Amino acid sequence: MKIITSIFDLNKEIKNYKNIGFVPTMGGIHEGHKSLIKASQNKKRKTIVSIFVNPTQFNKKDDFKKYPRNIQKDIDILEKLNVEYLFAPSVKDIYKFKAKKFNLKKKDKILCAKFRIGHFEGVLNVMNRLMTIIKSKDLYMGEKDYQQLYLIKKFLSKKFKVRINSCPTIRIDNKIALSTRNKLLKKRSLKKASEIALFLKKIKYKSKFQGSKLAFILSEYKKELEKKYNIKIDYLEFRDEKNLKLNNFKNKYRLFVAYKIDNVRLIDNY
Ligand code: AMP
């Protein structure tokens, strides 16, 4: 695997490869990331993985500081997976050139955008930069971060004429979604989070039969979970898959959740 740490070297290295699959990450490589890499490799693409903990998408400094990082371990995993390129640039390099800024409209300020002010503007900013540099026509992203996927499709897919391949969420024992942030959880909280995932999966399943009746009592479930597990839930909402509008049980939908446990914020959708 070639490890590239500057835009200058990247331009030298990959300018001749059109057929390249791009997997952007913030590191702490786990099975979720691996599934994206494998999706790219299954299409017989050379694959470039980026590891960049992007400061502009963290609305809290402390969250940025404590985000788990272990580049050597990541390198070992990526080598075993036969990834061709790792792009691990510095903050200075990524932010040294001028680029368009993105502002969310009022109707997009829902779910995480409502609770993490400036987060998605930071995500769009860095993805715009990374895609300008890497110029891949194939991007691989996870449904675990569904709103991120939605906004990148909305704001960037046309500009870059890029195919956005969305990959299903990988879970531990069909319960909690893999996430780099799980590393910050105490063992007991990880267990709690798995129970919460199971509970929410059941609610989603029930909603298929009970529809709006269940949506009506969702706030009761929210209170119950908060009390039982001593967590703070930012949102628990059924929304349409296609446009993230509040759901009326006519279109395909998902149950979206974000909550804090051990002062770690987890998100998921079912
Ligand atoms: P991150 O490193 O958390 O920024 O994630 C990088 C990419 O991996 C994003 O496209 C995520 O949606 C995706 N991803 C993270 N966790 C999972 C998971 N459990 N299953 C599938 N994809 C994931």
mmCIF file of C-alpha atoms and ligand atoms in Angstrom:
data_model
loop_
_atom_site.group_PDB
_atom_site.id
_atom_site.type_symbol
_atom_site.label_atom_id
_atom_site.label_comp_id
_atom_site.label_asym_id
_atom_site.label_seq_id
_atom_site.Cartn_x
_atom_site.Cartn_y
_atom_site.Cartn_z
ATOM 1 C CA MET A 1 0.000 0.000 0.000
ATOM 2 C CA LYS A 2 1.236 3.456 -0.868
ATOM 3 C CA ILE A 3 0.861 5.921 1.978
ATOM 4 C CA ILE A 4 0.398 9.436 0.695
ATOM 5 C CA THR A 5 0.432 12.384 3.067
ATOM 6 C CA SER A 6 0.294 15.435 0.785
ATOM 7 C CA ILE A 7 -1.809 16.718 -2.093
ATOM 8 C CA PHE A 8 1.375 17.202 -4.089
ATOM 9 C CA ASP A 9 2.312 13.519 -3.814
ATOM 10 C CA LEU A 10 -1.252 12.413 -4.454
ATOM 11 C CA ASN A 11 -1.378 14.350 -7.724
ATOM 12 C CA LYS A 12 1.837 12.674 -8.852
ATOM 13 C CA GLU A 13 0.634 9.248 -7.819
ATOM 14 C CA ILE A 14 -2.940 8.864 -8.979
ATOM 15 C CA LYS A 15 -3.511 11.247 -11.814
ATOM 16 C CA ASN A 16 -3.542 8.419 -14.331
ATOM 17 C CA TYR A 17 -6.124 6.287 -12.581
ATOM 18 C CA LYS A 18 -9.690 6.958 -13.638
ATOM 19 C CA ASN A 19 -11.129 3.769 -12.230
ATOM 20 C CA ILE A 20 -10.540 4.441 -8.574
ATOM 21 C CA GLY A 21 -12.919 3.857 -5.668
ATOM 22 C CA PHE A 22 -12.766 6.381 -2.852
ATOM 23 C CA VAL A 23 -13.581 5.509 0.773
ATOM 24 C CA PRO A 24 -13.372 8.576 3.034
ATOM 25 C CA THR A 25 -12.954 7.858 6.763
ATOM 26 C CA MET A 26 -11.794 9.412 10.000
ATOM 27 C CA GLY A 27 -9.823 6.306 10.896
ATOM 28 C CA GLY A 28 -10.230 3.748 13.663
ATOM 29 C CA ILE A 29 -10.856 1.279 10.855
ATOM 30 C CA HIS A 30 -13.528 -1.300 11.738
ATOM 31 C CA GLU A 31 -15.787 -3.799 9.973
ATOM 32 C CA GLY A 32 -18.101 -0.989 8.811
ATOM 33 C CA HIS A 33 -15.231 0.719 6.973
ATOM 34 C CA LYS A 34 -14.034 -2.656 5.692
ATOM 35 C CA SER A 35 -17.411 -3.304 4.073
ATOM 36 C CA LEU A 36 -17.071 -0.087 2.054
ATOM 37 C CA ILE A 37 -13.556 -1.042 0.967
ATOM 38 C CA LYS A 38 -14.755 -4.491 -0.069
ATOM 39 C CA ALA A 39 -17.640 -2.970 -2.041
ATOM 40 C CA SER A 40 -15.101 -0.929 -3.990
ATOM 41 C CA GLN A 41 -12.804 -3.912 -4.480
ATOM 42 C CA ASN A 42 -15.697 -6.093 -5.642
ATOM 43 C CA LYS A 43 -16.140 -3.680 -8.523
ATOM 44 C CA LYS A 44 -12.480 -4.369 -9.403
ATOM 45 C CA ARG A 45 -11.483 -0.871 -8.531
ATOM 46 C CA LYS A 46 -8.196 0.296 -7.198
ATOM 47 C CA THR A 47 -9.159 1.732 -3.855
ATOM 48 C CA ILE A 48 -8.060 4.851 -2.043
ATOM 49 C CA VAL A 49 -8.962 5.214 1.627
ATOM 50 C CA SER A 50 -8.564 8.571 3.289
ATOM 51 C CA ILE A 51 -8.009 9.006 6.991
ATOM 52 C CA PHE A 52 -8.620 12.557 8.054
ATOM 53 C CA VAL A 53 -10.120 13.655 11.356
ATOM 54 C CA ASN A 54 -11.717 16.809 10.063
ATOM 55 C CA PRO A 55 -11.663 19.601 12.657
ATOM 56 C CA THR A 56 -14.352 21.730 10.972
ATOM 57 C CA GLN A 57 -17.079 19.142 11.465
ATOM 58 C CA PHE A 58 -16.656 18.919 15.231
ATOM 59 C CA ASN A 59 -18.904 21.402 16.933
ATOM 60 C CA LYS A 60 -17.128 20.718 20.246
ATOM 61 C CA LYS A 61 -13.351 21.037 20.627
ATOM 62 C CA ASP A 62 -13.246 18.363 23.278
ATOM 63 C CA ASP A 63 -14.993 15.866 20.990
ATOM 64 C CA PHE A 64 -12.319 16.491 18.337
ATOM 65 C CA LYS A 65 -9.520 16.035 20.869
ATOM 66 C CA LYS A 66 -10.791 12.772 22.265
ATOM 67 C CA TYR A 67 -11.779 11.233 18.891
ATOM 68 C CA PRO A 68 -9.957 7.838 18.808
ATOM 69 C CA ARG A 69 -6.877 7.810 16.577
ATOM 70 C CA ASN A 70 -4.490 4.927 15.880
ATOM 71 C CA ILE A 71 -2.874 5.363 12.492
ATOM 72 C CA GLN A 72 -0.425 2.470 12.776
ATOM 73 C CA LYS A 73 -3.160 -0.023 13.583
ATOM 74 C CA ASP A 74 -5.214 1.382 10.680
ATOM 75 C CA ILE A 75 -2.265 1.007 8.298
ATOM 76 C CA ASP A 76 -1.848 -2.647 9.311
ATOM 77 C CA ILE A 77 -5.540 -3.374 8.694
ATOM 78 C CA LEU A 78 -5.597 -1.581 5.326
ATOM 79 C CA GLU A 79 -2.459 -3.415 4.197
ATOM 80 C CA LYS A 80 -4.052 -6.746 5.025
ATOM 81 C CA LEU A 81 -7.055 -5.730 2.932
ATOM 82 C CA ASN A 82 -4.779 -5.004 -0.032
ATOM 83 C CA VAL A 83 -5.864 -1.392 -0.288
ATOM 84 C CA GLU A 84 -3.722 0.327 -2.931
ATOM 85 C CA TYR A 85 -3.598 3.839 -1.452
ATOM 86 C CA LEU A 86 -3.975 5.478 1.916
ATOM 87 C CA PHE A 87 -4.343 9.253 1.842
ATOM 88 C CA ALA A 88 -3.616 10.743 5.274
ATOM 89 C CA PRO A 89 -3.091 14.486 4.789
ATOM 90 C CA SER A 90 -2.511 17.221 7.356
ATOM 91 C CA VAL A 91 -5.170 19.771 8.282
ATOM 92 C CA LYS A 92 -2.932 22.493 6.869
ATOM 93 C CA ASP A 93 -2.710 20.801 3.472
ATOM 94 C CA ILE A 94 -6.437 20.168 3.165
ATOM 95 C CA TYR A 95 -7.408 23.699 4.136
ATOM 96 C CA LYS A 96 -4.671 25.572 2.284
ATOM 97 C CA PHE A 97 -6.748 26.316 -0.820
ATOM 98 C CA LYS A 98 -9.923 28.353 -1.253
ATOM 99 C CA ALA A 99 -13.101 26.347 -1.731
ATOM 100 C CA LYS A 100 -16.833 26.918 -1.793
ATOM 101 C CA LYS A 101 -18.640 27.079 1.541
ATOM 102 C CA PHE A 102 -21.959 25.300 1.952
ATOM 103 C CA ASN A 103 -24.924 26.516 3.953
ATOM 104 C CA LEU A 104 -27.851 24.327 4.873
ATOM 105 C CA LYS A 105 -31.361 25.572 4.158
ATOM 106 C CA LYS A 106 -33.928 25.663 6.938
ATOM 107 C CA LYS A 107 -35.543 22.432 5.756
ATOM 108 C CA ASP A 108 -32.225 20.580 6.100
ATOM 109 C CA LYS A 109 -31.722 21.718 9.684
ATOM 110 C CA ILE A 110 -33.255 18.571 11.107
ATOM 111 C CA LEU A 111 -31.958 15.522 13.007
ATOM 112 C CA CYS A 112 -28.190 15.936 13.613
ATOM 113 C CA ALA A 113 -28.110 19.289 11.804
ATOM 114 C CA LYS A 114 -30.388 20.669 14.489
ATOM 115 C CA PHE A 115 -28.294 19.370 17.364
ATOM 116 C CA ARG A 116 -24.759 19.745 15.971
ATOM 117 C CA ILE A 117 -24.675 23.275 14.645
ATOM 118 C CA GLY A 118 -22.172 23.609 11.776
ATOM 119 C CA HIS A 119 -21.416 19.868 11.658
ATOM 120 C CA PHE A 120 -22.680 19.156 8.144
ATOM 121 C CA GLU A 121 -21.311 22.432 6.786
ATOM 122 C CA GLY A 122 -17.923 21.075 7.958
ATOM 123 C CA VAL A 123 -18.581 17.673 6.411
ATOM 124 C CA LEU A 124 -19.567 19.222 3.065
ATOM 125 C CA ASN A 125 -16.580 21.536 3.185
ATOM 126 C CA VAL A 126 -14.082 18.695 3.660
ATOM 127 C CA MET A 127 -15.800 16.334 1.214
ATOM 128 C CA ASN A 128 -15.790 19.082 -1.410
ATOM 129 C CA ARG A 129 -12.049 19.487 -0.828
ATOM 130 C CA LEU A 130 -11.274 15.756 -0.810
ATOM 131 C CA MET A 131 -13.284 15.155 -3.958
ATOM 132 C CA THR A 132 -11.650 18.104 -5.716
ATOM 133 C CA ILE A 133 -8.280 16.560 -4.913
ATOM 134 C CA ILE A 134 -9.055 12.893 -5.532
ATOM 135 C CA LYS A 135 -11.457 13.220 -8.492
ATOM 136 C CA SER A 136 -12.845 9.716 -8.064
ATOM 137 C CA LYS A 137 -16.044 8.919 -9.929
ATOM 138 C CA ASP A 138 -17.001 6.325 -7.332
ATOM 139 C CA LEU A 139 -17.542 7.136 -3.714
ATOM 140 C CA TYR A 140 -18.378 4.544 -1.041
ATOM 141 C CA MET A 141 -20.287 5.661 2.039
ATOM 142 C CA GLY A 142 -22.242 4.028 4.843
ATOM 143 C CA GLU A 143 -25.970 4.210 5.556
ATOM 144 C CA LYS A 144 -25.082 4.348 9.231
ATOM 145 C CA ASP A 145 -24.555 8.097 8.695
ATOM 146 C CA TYR A 146 -27.711 8.418 6.668
ATOM 147 C CA GLN A 147 -28.158 12.180 6.866
ATOM 148 C CA GLN A 148 -24.537 12.691 5.829
ATOM 149 C CA LEU A 149 -25.091 10.417 2.841
ATOM 150 C CA TYR A 150 -28.279 12.301 1.960
ATOM 151 C CA LEU A 151 -26.626 15.730 2.119
ATOM 152 C CA ILE A 152 -23.557 14.684 0.156
ATOM 153 C CA LYS A 153 -25.816 13.279 -2.558
ATOM 154 C CA LYS A 154 -27.820 16.495 -2.521
ATOM 155 C CA PHE A 155 -24.944 18.987 -2.527
ATOM 156 C CA LEU A 156 -22.007 17.232 -4.189
ATOM 157 C CA SER A 157 -23.061 14.423 -6.517
ATOM 158 C CA LYS A 158 -23.940 16.713 -9.424
ATOM 159 C CA LYS A 159 -20.903 18.949 -9.071
ATOM 160 C CA PHE A 160 -18.505 16.017 -9.239
ATOM 161 C CA LYS A 161 -20.567 13.691 -11.443
ATOM 162 C CA VAL A 162 -19.791 11.052 -8.878
ATOM 163 C CA ARG A 163 -21.599 7.768 -8.264
ATOM 164 C CA ILE A 164 -22.363 7.488 -4.573
ATOM 165 C CA ASN A 165 -22.491 3.860 -3.528
ATOM 166 C CA SER A 166 -24.365 3.537 -0.253
ATOM 167 C CA CYS A 167 -23.498 0.518 1.854
ATOM 168 C CA PRO A 168 -25.641 -1.073 4.577
ATOM 169 C CA THR A 169 -24.830 -0.652 8.254
ATOM 170 C CA ILE A 170 -22.620 -3.314 9.777
ATOM 171 C CA ARG A 171 -23.572 -4.240 13.336
ATOM 172 C CA ILE A 172 -22.196 -6.311 16.196
ATOM 173 C CA ASP A 173 -24.424 -9.393 16.583
ATOM 174 C CA ASN A 174 -27.183 -7.600 14.653
ATOM 175 C CA LYS A 175 -27.393 -4.958 17.363
ATOM 176 C CA ILE A 176 -25.174 -1.907 17.899
ATOM 177 C CA ALA A 177 -23.701 -0.366 14.748
ATOM 178 C CA LEU A 178 -19.931 -0.412 14.538
ATOM 179 C CA SER A 179 -18.492 3.027 15.105
ATOM 180 C CA THR A 180 -15.052 4.404 15.936
ATOM 181 C CA ARG A 181 -16.717 6.223 18.835
ATOM 182 C CA ASN A 182 -17.673 2.870 20.436
ATOM 183 C CA LYS A 183 -14.043 2.706 21.578
ATOM 184 C CA LEU A 184 -14.829 5.537 24.007
ATOM 185 C CA LEU A 185 -17.584 3.556 25.727
ATOM 186 C CA LYS A 186 -17.204 1.662 28.972
ATOM 187 C CA LYS A 187 -18.007 -2.034 28.674
ATOM 188 C CA ARG A 188 -21.237 -1.579 30.595
ATOM 189 C CA SER A 189 -22.370 1.218 28.281
ATOM 190 C CA LEU A 190 -21.578 -0.841 25.210
ATOM 191 C CA LYS A 191 -23.907 -3.487 26.582
ATOM 192 C CA LYS A 192 -26.586 -0.883 27.260
ATOM 193 C CA ALA A 193 -26.183 0.498 23.729
ATOM 194 C CA SER A 194 -26.695 -3.004 22.320
ATOM 195 C CA GLU A 195 -29.907 -3.383 24.308
ATOM 196 C CA ILE A 196 -31.083 0.018 23.067
ATOM 197 C CA ALA A 197 -30.375 -1.034 19.469
ATOM 198 C CA LEU A 198 -32.422 -4.184 19.943
ATOM 199 C CA PHE A 199 -35.294 -2.209 21.460
ATOM 200 C CA LEU A 200 -35.300 0.284 18.569
ATOM 201 C CA LYS A 201 -35.200 -2.506 15.999
ATOM 202 C CA LYS A 202 -38.314 -3.919 17.638
ATOM 203 C CA ILE A 203 -40.066 -0.540 17.488
ATOM 204 C CA LYS A 204 -39.245 -0.306 13.789
ATOM 205 C CA TYR A 205 -40.634 -3.782 13.247
ATOM 206 C CA LYS A 206 -43.836 -3.014 15.165
ATOM 207 C CA SER A 207 -44.318 0.205 13.211
ATOM 208 C CA LYS A 208 -44.809 -1.815 10.050
ATOM 209 C CA PHE A 209 -48.114 -3.026 11.482
ATOM 210 C CA GLN A 210 -49.109 -0.223 13.799
ATOM 211 C CA GLY A 211 -47.964 2.744 11.666
ATOM 212 C CA SER A 212 -49.031 6.163 12.862
ATOM 213 C CA LYS A 213 -50.419 4.737 16.109
ATOM 214 C CA LEU A 214 -46.873 3.861 17.069
ATOM 215 C CA ALA A 215 -45.462 7.185 15.894
ATOM 216 C CA PHE A 216 -47.920 8.781 18.276
ATOM 217 C CA ILE A 217 -46.435 7.011 21.301
ATOM 218 C CA LEU A 218 -42.807 7.377 20.192
ATOM 219 C CA SER A 219 -42.247 10.132 22.735
ATOM 220 C CA GLU A 220 -43.317 7.678 25.457
ATOM 221 C CA TYR A 221 -40.704 5.160 24.259
ATOM 222 C CA LYS A 222 -38.153 7.976 24.242
ATOM 223 C CA LYS A 223 -38.863 8.812 27.885
ATOM 224 C CA GLU A 224 -38.786 5.127 28.816
ATOM 225 C CA LEU A 225 -35.364 4.620 27.231
ATOM 226 C CA GLU A 226 -33.950 7.770 28.784
ATOM 227 C CA LYS A 227 -35.048 6.676 32.224
ATOM 228 C CA LYS A 228 -34.099 3.017 31.950
ATOM 229 C CA TYR A 229 -30.624 3.549 30.520
ATOM 230 C CA ASN A 230 -29.823 6.990 31.916
ATOM 231 C CA ILE A 231 -29.220 8.464 28.470
ATOM 232 C CA LYS A 232 -30.112 11.732 26.779
ATOM 233 C CA ILE A 233 -31.882 11.232 23.440
ATOM 234 C CA ASP A 234 -31.530 14.167 21.014
ATOM 235 C CA TYR A 235 -34.109 12.755 18.610
ATOM 236 C CA LEU A 236 -36.095 9.609 17.894
ATOM 237 C CA GLU A 237 -38.067 10.087 14.675
ATOM 238 C CA PHE A 238 -39.537 8.194 11.757
ATOM 239 C CA ARG A 239 -38.515 9.887 8.519
ATOM 240 C CA ASP A 240 -38.786 9.103 4.812
ATOM 241 C CA GLU A 241 -35.729 7.479 3.270
ATOM 242 C CA LYS A 242 -35.909 9.578 0.154
ATOM 243 C CA ASN A 243 -36.123 13.137 1.445
ATOM 244 C CA LEU A 244 -35.918 12.818 5.254
ATOM 245 C CA LYS A 245 -39.362 14.372 5.652
ATOM 246 C CA LEU A 246 -41.349 13.342 8.718
ATOM 247 C CA ASN A 247 -42.924 10.105 7.691
ATOM 248 C CA ASN A 248 -46.579 9.335 7.078
ATOM 249 C CA PHE A 249 -46.084 5.551 6.736
ATOM 250 C CA LYS A 250 -46.850 5.658 3.016
ATOM 251 C CA ASN A 251 -43.277 5.892 1.750
ATOM 252 C CA LYS A 252 -40.209 3.859 2.716
ATOM 253 C CA TYR A 253 -38.953 5.122 6.041
ATOM 254 C CA ARG A 254 -36.406 4.635 8.791
ATOM 255 C CA LEU A 255 -36.315 5.231 12.509
ATOM 256 C CA PHE A 256 -33.554 7.738 13.273
ATOM 257 C CA VAL A 257 -31.914 8.137 16.647
ATOM 258 C CA ALA A 258 -29.123 10.105 18.310
ATOM 259 C CA TYR A 259 -28.307 9.888 21.996
ATOM 260 C CA LYS A 260 -25.569 10.451 24.504
ATOM 261 C CA ILE A 261 -24.246 7.711 26.726
ATOM 262 C CA ASP A 262 -21.062 8.114 28.858
ATOM 263 C CA ASN A 263 -20.887 11.576 27.276
ATOM 264 C CA VAL A 264 -20.358 9.881 23.895
ATOM 265 C CA ARG A 265 -22.853 10.730 21.144
ATOM 266 C CA LEU A 266 -24.071 7.755 19.095
ATOM 267 C CA ILE A 267 -26.295 7.845 16.012
ATOM 268 C CA ASP A 268 -28.096 5.091 14.165
ATOM 269 C CA ASN A 269 -31.086 4.325 11.964
ATOM 270 C CA TYR A 270 -33.227 1.233 11.509
HETATM 271 P P1 AMP B 1 -16.237 7.614 9.809
HETATM 272 O O1 AMP B 1 -14.834 7.115 9.856
HETATM 273 O O2 AMP B 1 -17.030 7.313 11.039
HETATM 274 O O3 AMP B 1 -16.331 9.057 9.374
HETATM 275 O O4 AMP B 1 -16.959 6.773 8.670
HETATM 276 C C1 AMP B 1 -16.432 6.682 7.374
HETATM 277 C C2 AMP B 1 -17.444 5.991 6.489
HETATM 278 O O5 AMP B 1 -17.733 4.687 7.010
HETATM 279 C C3 AMP B 1 -18.782 6.730 6.404
HETATM 280 O O6 AMP B 1 -19.269 6.661 5.081
HETATM 281 C C4 AMP B 1 -19.642 5.952 7.359
HETATM 282 O O7 AMP B 1 -21.018 6.025 7.074
HETATM 283 C C5 AMP B 1 -19.124 4.536 7.161
HETATM 284 N N1 AMP B 1 -19.445 3.708 8.326
HETATM 285 C C6 AMP B 1 -19.165 3.980 9.621
HETATM 286 N N2 AMP B 1 -19.658 3.013 10.423
HETATM 287 C C7 AMP B 1 -20.261 2.110 9.615
HETATM 288 C C8 AMP B 1 -20.974 0.889 9.837
HETATM 289 N N3 AMP B 1 -21.160 0.390 11.061
HETATM 290 N N4 AMP B 1 -21.462 0.222 8.770
HETATM 291 C C9 AMP B 1 -21.287 0.711 7.507
HETATM 292 N N5 AMP B 1 -20.628 1.856 7.241
HETATM 293 C C10 AMP B 1 -20.133 2.556 8.271
#
